[in-house]
């Protein structure tokens, strides 16, 4: 116990040091921007501007925004039903620490774009229909449209339209955290990344809670590297997690689940960590419904366009592409970069780029993940390379902090991720191919 406590303190100290260093670098970069601004100010001749509408302000949508920022031939509008960015890969910690939400969120970027808050209810060939909080609707026209609407998931893991403000989101998490704290036992349906990470968060904060993971699959973390699976298994077993794998489920309730065998498993609280679906509801009655694929995802071509609609792109969890790559934040960003570059290619009458070669320079995008097991352990994967333990936990914190900083348009975050994107694509096709 003493060794574990000292290890945790050491990781906290490293994170605190990195936080101080990153904020110091950000302050220097902000000062440099202020000093340089007068020398780079000049007026631009009026040009004919095209309207780009980006629906969805998460990884894919913000990647499009950052790639297009600075172009004076475009007017960019970012649309989302909420007025904040939320770093989804870190959100499970809010089950045990609701105020942590503040470290995972920021206002939507608006330095070089317009932000419109509203729920997209329909999509046509040249306009989207938005519904305001008061129920009224209006149309927003576009020359180019990028759909980055992500996926739907069990509340509260992903925000919903009834949480348009950060205050409402905080209230949801406070309620969820209180319910978990009051429960002596936890039942998690799903042994994928979300279920395993949730178990890690619960047992790091509440080591005495009884945690059970149930899944129809016969192993945890399908699609992950064997080294990550074994590391997670050892961690879960050491914490006393009961794994009920290979079990078919008949019914999922709030405080119990019923197996197909008839056995009832009770718990203080049940979390459904399966059932992620592409968020394509707004396309159900659109001219694009014929492009629906697996689980109603929208099928795109190699340029990430909807077939027959070269001015409409789809990226991230909501779309299907023949690459069949894992749906990760990193791959959504690669999608976004290519869609944005193809919008620029159309504007400049240049050949369109093919996914993923046009961004990563290889036939496959890098497979990068960081699976956390609470605050002090994680498994980091980059193609064939896997690192387990404390170092990946620190890396995950850095990725989280800098990504939120980039979404908030802080120079240290933007600089970090410009370098990270370039270097990961380079390593993915060379040393770590």
Coordinates of C-alpha atoms in Angstrom, one line a residue:
X1 CA 0.0 0.0 0.0
X2 CA 2.9 2.4 0.9
X3 CA 4.6 1.7 -2.5
X4 CA 1.3 2.3 -4.3
X5 CA 0.8 5.6 -2.5
X6 CA 4.3 6.8 -3.2
X7 CA 3.9 5.8 -6.9
X8 CA 0.6 7.8 -7.1
X9 CA 2.2 10.8 -5.5
X10 CA 5.1 10.6 -7.9
X11 CA 2.7 10.6 -10.9
X12 CA 0.8 13.5 -9.4
X13 CA 4.1 15.4 -9.0
X14 CA 5.1 14.8 -12.6
X15 CA 1.6 15.9 -13.9
X16 CA 1.8 19.1 -11.7
X17 CA 5.3 19.9 -13.1
X18 CA 4.1 19.3 -16.7
X19 CA 1.0 21.5 -16.0
X20 CA 3.3 24.4 -14.8
X21 CA 5.6 24.0 -17.8
X22 CA 2.8 23.9 -20.4
X23 CA 1.1 27.0 -18.9
X24 CA 4.5 28.8 -18.9
X25 CA 5.1 27.9 -22.6
X26 CA 1.5 29.1 -23.4
X27 CA 2.2 32.4 -21.6
X28 CA 5.4 33.0 -23.7
X29 CA 3.6 32.1 -26.9
X30 CA 0.7 34.4 -26.1
X31 CA 3.2 37.3 -25.4
X32 CA 4.9 36.5 -28.7
X33 CA 1.6 36.7 -30.5
X34 CA 0.8 40.1 -29.0
X35 CA 4.2 41.5 -29.9
X36 CA 4.1 40.2 -33.4
X37 CA 0.5 41.2 -34.2
X38 CA 1.3 44.8 -35.3
X39 CA 3.9 43.6 -37.8
X40 CA 1.6 41.1 -39.4
X41 CA -1.5 43.2 -39.7
X42 CA -2.5 44.0 -43.2
X43 CA -5.8 44.3 -45.1
X44 CA -6.9 41.8 -47.6
X45 CA -8.6 42.5 -50.9
X46 CA -12.2 41.6 -50.9
X47 CA -12.7 38.1 -52.4
X48 CA -15.8 36.1 -53.1
X49 CA -16.3 33.9 -50.1
X50 CA -17.8 30.4 -50.0
X51 CA -19.8 29.3 -47.0
X52 CA -18.6 26.2 -45.1
X53 CA -20.8 24.8 -42.5
X54 CA -19.3 22.3 -40.0
X55 CA -21.9 20.3 -38.0
X56 CA -20.4 18.9 -34.8
X57 CA -17.7 20.4 -32.6
X58 CA -15.7 17.4 -31.5
X59 CA -12.5 15.9 -32.9
X60 CA -13.5 15.6 -36.6
X61 CA -15.3 18.9 -36.8
X62 CA -12.6 20.9 -35.0
X63 CA -9.9 19.3 -37.2
X64 CA -11.8 20.7 -40.2
X65 CA -12.1 24.1 -38.6
X66 CA -8.4 24.3 -37.7
X67 CA -7.3 23.2 -41.2
X68 CA -9.5 25.9 -42.9
X69 CA -8.8 28.8 -40.5
X70 CA -7.1 31.7 -42.1
X71 CA -8.5 31.3 -45.5
X72 CA -10.0 34.6 -46.7
X73 CA -12.1 32.9 -49.4
X74 CA -14.2 31.1 -46.8
X75 CA -16.8 32.0 -44.3
X76 CA -16.9 29.2 -41.7
X77 CA -19.8 28.4 -39.4
X78 CA -19.4 25.8 -36.6
X79 CA -22.7 24.3 -35.5
X80 CA -23.4 22.3 -32.4
X81 CA -26.3 21.7 -30.0
X82 CA -24.1 22.7 -27.1
X83 CA -21.9 25.8 -26.6
X84 CA -18.9 23.9 -25.2
X85 CA -16.2 21.4 -26.3
X86 CA -16.0 18.2 -24.3
X87 CA -13.0 15.8 -24.3
X88 CA -14.9 12.5 -24.5
X89 CA -12.0 10.1 -23.9
X90 CA -11.5 11.5 -20.4
X91 CA -15.1 11.9 -19.4
X92 CA -15.5 8.7 -17.4
X93 CA -13.5 10.2 -14.6
X94 CA -16.5 12.5 -13.9
X95 CA -18.4 9.4 -12.5
X96 CA -16.0 9.6 -9.5
X97 CA -15.1 13.3 -9.7
X98 CA -17.9 15.4 -11.2
X99 CA -16.0 18.7 -10.9
X100 CA -13.3 17.2 -13.2
X101 CA -15.7 18.2 -16.1
X102 CA -14.2 21.7 -15.9
X103 CA -10.8 20.3 -17.0
X104 CA -12.3 18.5 -20.0
X105 CA -14.4 21.4 -21.4
X106 CA -14.0 24.9 -22.9
X107 CA -16.0 27.3 -24.9
X108 CA -16.3 26.5 -28.6
X109 CA -13.6 28.3 -30.7
X110 CA -14.8 31.5 -32.4
X111 CA -11.6 33.4 -33.3
X112 CA -12.0 33.0 -37.0
X113 CA -15.4 31.5 -37.4
X114 CA -19.0 32.0 -36.4
X115 CA -20.6 29.6 -33.8
X116 CA -24.2 28.7 -34.1
X117 CA -25.9 26.7 -31.3
X118 CA -28.8 24.6 -32.3
X119 CA -29.8 21.0 -33.1
X120 CA -29.6 20.0 -36.8
X121 CA -32.9 18.3 -37.6
X122 CA -32.7 18.0 -41.4
X123 CA -30.1 18.2 -44.2
X124 CA -30.8 19.2 -47.8
X125 CA -28.4 19.6 -50.7
X126 CA -27.6 23.3 -50.0
X127 CA -28.9 24.0 -46.4
X128 CA -29.3 22.4 -43.0
X129 CA -32.4 23.0 -40.8
X130 CA -31.7 23.9 -37.2
X131 CA -34.0 23.9 -34.2
X132 CA -33.5 26.5 -31.4
X133 CA -34.0 25.8 -27.7
X134 CA -37.4 27.5 -27.9
X135 CA -38.5 25.1 -30.6
X136 CA -38.4 27.4 -33.5
X137 CA -36.5 26.3 -36.7
X138 CA -34.6 28.0 -39.5
X139 CA -32.4 27.1 -42.4
X140 CA -28.6 27.7 -42.7
X141 CA -27.3 27.6 -46.3
X142 CA -23.9 26.4 -47.4
X143 CA -21.6 25.9 -50.3
X144 CA -19.7 23.1 -48.5
X145 CA -21.0 21.0 -45.7
X146 CA -19.0 18.8 -43.3
X147 CA -21.0 16.4 -41.2
X148 CA -19.1 15.5 -38.0
X149 CA -22.0 14.5 -35.8
X150 CA -20.3 11.6 -34.0
X151 CA -22.3 8.8 -32.3
X152 CA -24.9 8.4 -29.7
X153 CA -24.2 6.6 -26.4
X154 CA -25.7 5.9 -23.0
X155 CA -26.3 9.0 -21.0
X156 CA -24.4 10.7 -19.3
X157 CA -21.2 9.4 -21.1
X158 CA -22.0 11.6 -24.1
X159 CA -23.9 15.0 -23.8
X160 CA -27.4 15.2 -25.3
X161 CA -29.5 18.0 -26.8
X162 CA -31.0 18.7 -23.4
X163 CA -27.6 19.8 -22.1
X164 CA -26.8 22.8 -24.3
X165 CA -25.0 24.7 -21.5
X166 CA -22.1 23.7 -19.3
X167 CA -24.1 24.3 -16.2
X168 CA -26.7 21.7 -17.3
X169 CA -23.9 19.2 -18.1
X170 CA -22.4 19.8 -14.7
X171 CA -25.8 19.1 -13.1
X172 CA -26.0 15.7 -14.9
X173 CA -22.6 14.7 -13.8
X174 CA -23.2 15.7 -10.2
X175 CA -26.3 13.5 -10.1
X176 CA -24.4 10.5 -11.7
X177 CA -21.5 10.8 -9.4
X178 CA -23.8 11.0 -6.3
X179 CA -25.6 7.8 -7.4
X180 CA -22.3 5.9 -7.9
X181 CA -21.0 7.0 -4.5
X182 CA -24.1 5.7 -2.8
X183 CA -23.9 2.3 -4.5
X184 CA -21.9 -0.5 -2.9
X185 CA -21.8 -2.6 -6.1
X186 CA -21.4 -1.7 -9.8
X187 CA -22.4 -3.8 -12.8
X188 CA -20.9 -2.8 -16.1
X189 CA -22.4 -4.2 -19.4
X190 CA -19.7 -4.2 -22.0
X191 CA -16.0 -5.3 -21.8
X192 CA -14.8 -3.0 -24.5
X193 CA -12.7 0.1 -23.9
X194 CA -15.5 2.1 -22.2
X195 CA -16.5 -0.6 -19.8
X196 CA -12.9 -1.4 -18.9
X197 CA -12.0 2.2 -18.4
X198 CA -15.1 2.8 -16.3
X199 CA -14.1 -0.1 -14.0
X200 CA -10.7 1.5 -13.7
X201 CA -12.0 4.8 -12.6
X202 CA -14.4 3.3 -10.1
X203 CA -11.8 1.1 -8.4
X204 CA -9.2 3.8 -8.3
X205 CA -11.5 6.1 -6.3
X206 CA -13.6 3.4 -4.5
X207 CA -11.3 0.3 -4.2
X208 CA -13.8 -1.5 -1.9
X209 CA -16.8 -1.4 -4.3
X210 CA -17.8 -4.7 -5.9
X211 CA -17.5 -4.4 -9.7
X212 CA -18.7 -6.9 -12.2
X213 CA -18.3 -6.7 -16.0
X214 CA -20.7 -8.7 -18.2
X215 CA -20.3 -9.2 -22.0
X216 CA -21.3 -11.7 -24.6
X217 CA -17.8 -11.7 -26.0
X218 CA -15.4 -14.2 -24.5
X219 CA -12.5 -11.7 -24.0
X220 CA -12.2 -8.1 -23.0
X221 CA -11.1 -5.2 -25.3
X222 CA -11.8 -6.7 -28.8
X223 CA -9.6 -5.1 -31.4
X224 CA -6.9 -4.0 -29.0
X225 CA -3.3 -5.3 -28.9
X226 CA -2.8 -8.6 -26.9
X227 CA -0.3 -6.8 -24.7
X228 CA -2.9 -4.2 -23.7
X229 CA -5.5 -6.9 -23.1
X230 CA -3.2 -8.9 -20.8
X231 CA -2.2 -5.8 -18.9
X232 CA -5.8 -4.8 -18.4
X233 CA -6.8 -8.4 -17.3
X234 CA -4.1 -8.5 -14.7
X235 CA -5.1 -5.0 -13.4
X236 CA -8.8 -5.9 -13.2
X237 CA -8.1 -9.3 -11.5
X238 CA -5.8 -7.6 -9.0
X239 CA -8.6 -5.2 -8.1
X240 CA -11.1 -8.1 -7.6
X241 CA -13.3 -7.4 -10.7
X242 CA -15.6 -10.3 -11.5
X243 CA -15.6 -11.0 -15.2
X244 CA -18.7 -12.7 -16.6
X245 CA -17.7 -13.2 -20.2
X246 CA -19.5 -15.2 -22.9
X247 CA -22.8 -14.4 -21.3
X248 CA -25.9 -13.5 -23.4
X249 CA -28.0 -10.8 -21.8
X250 CA -31.8 -10.8 -22.0
X251 CA -32.6 -7.6 -20.2
X252 CA -30.8 -4.6 -18.7
X253 CA -32.4 -2.7 -15.9
X254 CA -31.3 0.2 -13.6
X255 CA -30.2 -2.0 -10.7
X256 CA -30.0 -5.5 -12.3
X257 CA -29.5 -7.4 -15.5
X258 CA -31.1 -10.7 -16.5
X259 CA -29.0 -13.2 -18.4
X260 CA -30.5 -15.4 -21.2
X261 CA -30.0 -18.3 -18.8
X262 CA -32.5 -16.7 -16.5
X263 CA -30.0 -15.7 -13.8
X264 CA -30.5 -12.2 -12.4
X265 CA -27.4 -10.2 -11.4
X266 CA -28.3 -7.4 -9.0
X267 CA -26.2 -4.2 -8.3
X268 CA -26.5 -0.8 -6.8
X269 CA -26.1 0.7 -10.2
X270 CA -25.9 -0.6 -13.8
X271 CA -23.9 1.0 -16.6
X272 CA -24.6 0.1 -20.2
X273 CA -21.3 0.5 -22.0
X274 CA -22.4 -1.0 -25.3
X275 CA -24.7 0.1 -28.1
X276 CA -22.7 3.0 -29.7
X277 CA -24.6 4.1 -32.9
X278 CA -23.8 6.6 -35.6
X279 CA -25.6 9.8 -35.1
X280 CA -27.4 10.1 -38.4
X281 CA -30.9 10.8 -37.3
X282 CA -30.9 14.1 -39.1
X283 CA -30.4 12.3 -42.4
X284 CA -33.3 9.9 -42.1
X285 CA -35.6 11.9 -44.4
X286 CA -32.9 13.5 -46.5
X287 CA -31.9 12.9 -50.1
X288 CA -28.9 11.0 -48.7
X289 CA -30.8 8.2 -47.0
X290 CA -29.9 5.8 -49.8
X291 CA -26.2 6.1 -48.7
X292 CA -27.0 4.5 -45.3
X293 CA -24.7 1.6 -44.5
X294 CA -24.0 -0.6 -41.4
X295 CA -26.0 0.5 -38.4
X296 CA -27.3 3.5 -40.4
X297 CA -23.8 5.0 -40.8
X298 CA -23.5 7.2 -43.9
X299 CA -21.2 5.7 -46.6
X300 CA -18.6 8.0 -48.1
X301 CA -16.2 7.6 -51.0
X302 CA -12.4 7.8 -50.9
X303 CA -12.5 11.6 -50.8
X304 CA -14.9 11.3 -47.8
X305 CA -17.8 12.8 -49.9
X306 CA -21.3 11.6 -50.1
X307 CA -21.7 9.9 -53.5
X308 CA -23.1 12.3 -56.1
X309 CA -22.7 15.3 -53.7
X310 CA -19.1 16.6 -54.0
X311 CA -19.8 19.5 -51.7
X312 CA -20.9 17.4 -48.8
X313 CA -18.4 15.4 -46.6
X314 CA -18.9 13.2 -43.6
X315 CA -16.2 12.3 -41.0
X316 CA -15.8 10.4 -37.8
X317 CA -18.1 8.0 -36.0
X318 CA -21.2 8.8 -38.2
X319 CA -19.6 7.6 -41.5
X320 CA -18.5 4.3 -43.1
X321 CA -15.4 4.1 -45.3
X322 CA -13.9 1.0 -46.9
X323 CA -10.8 1.3 -44.7
X324 CA -12.9 0.0 -41.8
X325 CA -10.5 1.6 -39.4
X326 CA -11.2 1.8 -35.6
X327 CA -13.4 4.7 -34.7
X328 CA -11.1 6.7 -32.5
X329 CA -10.6 10.4 -31.8
X330 CA -7.3 10.3 -33.7
X331 CA -8.9 8.8 -36.9
X332 CA -11.8 11.3 -36.7
X333 CA -9.2 14.0 -36.9
X334 CA -7.4 12.5 -39.8
X335 CA -10.9 12.3 -41.5
X336 CA -11.4 16.0 -40.8
X337 CA -8.0 17.1 -42.1
X338 CA -8.6 15.3 -45.4
X339 CA -12.1 16.6 -45.8
X340 CA -10.8 20.2 -45.3
X341 CA -8.0 19.7 -47.7
X342 CA -10.4 18.5 -50.3
X343 CA -12.6 21.6 -49.9
X344 CA -9.5 23.6 -50.5
X345 CA -8.6 21.5 -53.5
X346 CA -12.1 22.1 -55.0
X347 CA -11.7 25.9 -54.4
X348 CA -8.3 25.9 -56.1
X349 CA -9.3 23.5 -58.8
X350 CA -6.7 20.9 -57.8
X351 CA -7.0 17.1 -57.7
X352 CA -8.8 15.8 -54.7
X353 CA -6.9 13.7 -52.1
X354 CA -7.7 10.0 -51.3
X355 CA -8.2 8.8 -47.8
X356 CA -6.0 8.1 -45.9
X357 CA -3.0 8.5 -48.2
X358 CA -3.7 12.2 -48.8
X359 CA -3.0 13.0 -45.1
X360 CA -0.9 10.2 -43.6
X361 CA 1.1 9.3 -46.7
X362 CA 0.3 5.6 -46.4
X363 CA -2.4 3.1 -47.3
X364 CA -3.5 2.9 -43.6
X365 CA -3.8 5.5 -40.9
X366 CA -1.8 5.0 -37.7
X367 CA -3.6 3.0 -35.0
X368 CA -3.1 5.1 -31.9
X369 CA -4.9 4.6 -28.6
X370 CA -4.4 5.3 -24.9
X371 CA -6.5 3.1 -22.6
X372 CA -6.6 4.3 -19.0
X373 CA -7.1 2.1 -15.9
X374 CA -7.8 4.8 -13.4
X375 CA -5.6 7.8 -12.9
X376 CA -2.3 6.1 -12.4
X377 CA -2.2 3.3 -15.0
X378 CA -2.8 3.1 -18.8
X379 CA -1.9 1.2 -21.9
X380 CA -0.5 3.2 -24.9
X381 CA -0.5 1.8 -28.3
X382 CA 1.0 3.0 -31.6
X383 CA 0.7 0.4 -34.3
X384 CA 2.9 -2.5 -33.1
X385 CA 4.4 -0.6 -30.1
X386 CA 2.6 -1.0 -26.8
X387 CA 3.7 0.6 -23.5
X388 CA 1.9 -0.2 -20.2
X389 CA 2.0 1.4 -16.8
X390 CA 2.6 4.8 -15.3
X391 CA 4.2 6.5 -18.3
X392 CA 1.1 6.1 -20.5
X393 CA -1.0 7.5 -17.7
X394 CA 1.1 10.7 -17.7
X395 CA 0.9 10.7 -21.6
X396 CA -2.8 10.5 -21.5
X397 CA -3.0 13.5 -19.2
X398 CA -0.8 15.4 -21.6
X399 CA -2.9 14.5 -24.6
X400 CA -6.1 15.5 -22.7
X401 CA -4.8 18.8 -21.4
X402 CA -3.3 19.9 -24.7
X403 CA -6.4 18.8 -26.7
X404 CA -8.7 21.0 -24.6
X405 CA -6.1 23.8 -24.9
X406 CA -6.2 23.4 -28.7
X407 CA -10.0 23.5 -28.7
X408 CA -9.8 26.7 -26.7
X409 CA -7.4 28.1 -29.3
X410 CA -4.6 28.4 -26.8
X411 CA -1.3 28.6 -28.7
X412 CA 0.5 25.9 -26.7
X413 CA -2.3 23.4 -27.6
X414 CA -2.3 24.3 -31.2
X415 CA 1.4 24.1 -31.5
X416 CA 1.6 20.8 -29.7
X417 CA -1.0 19.1 -31.9
X418 CA 0.4 20.5 -35.1
X419 CA 3.6 18.8 -34.2
X420 CA 1.9 15.7 -32.9
X421 CA -0.1 15.2 -36.1
X422 CA 2.9 15.7 -38.3
X423 CA 5.1 13.4 -36.2
X424 CA 2.5 10.6 -35.8
X425 CA 1.9 10.4 -39.5
X426 CA 5.7 10.3 -40.1
X427 CA 6.3 7.6 -37.5
X428 CA 3.3 5.7 -38.7
X429 CA 4.8 5.2 -42.1
X430 CA 8.4 4.8 -41.1
X431 CA 9.8 3.6 -37.7
X432 CA 6.4 2.3 -36.4
X433 CA 4.9 1.2 -39.7

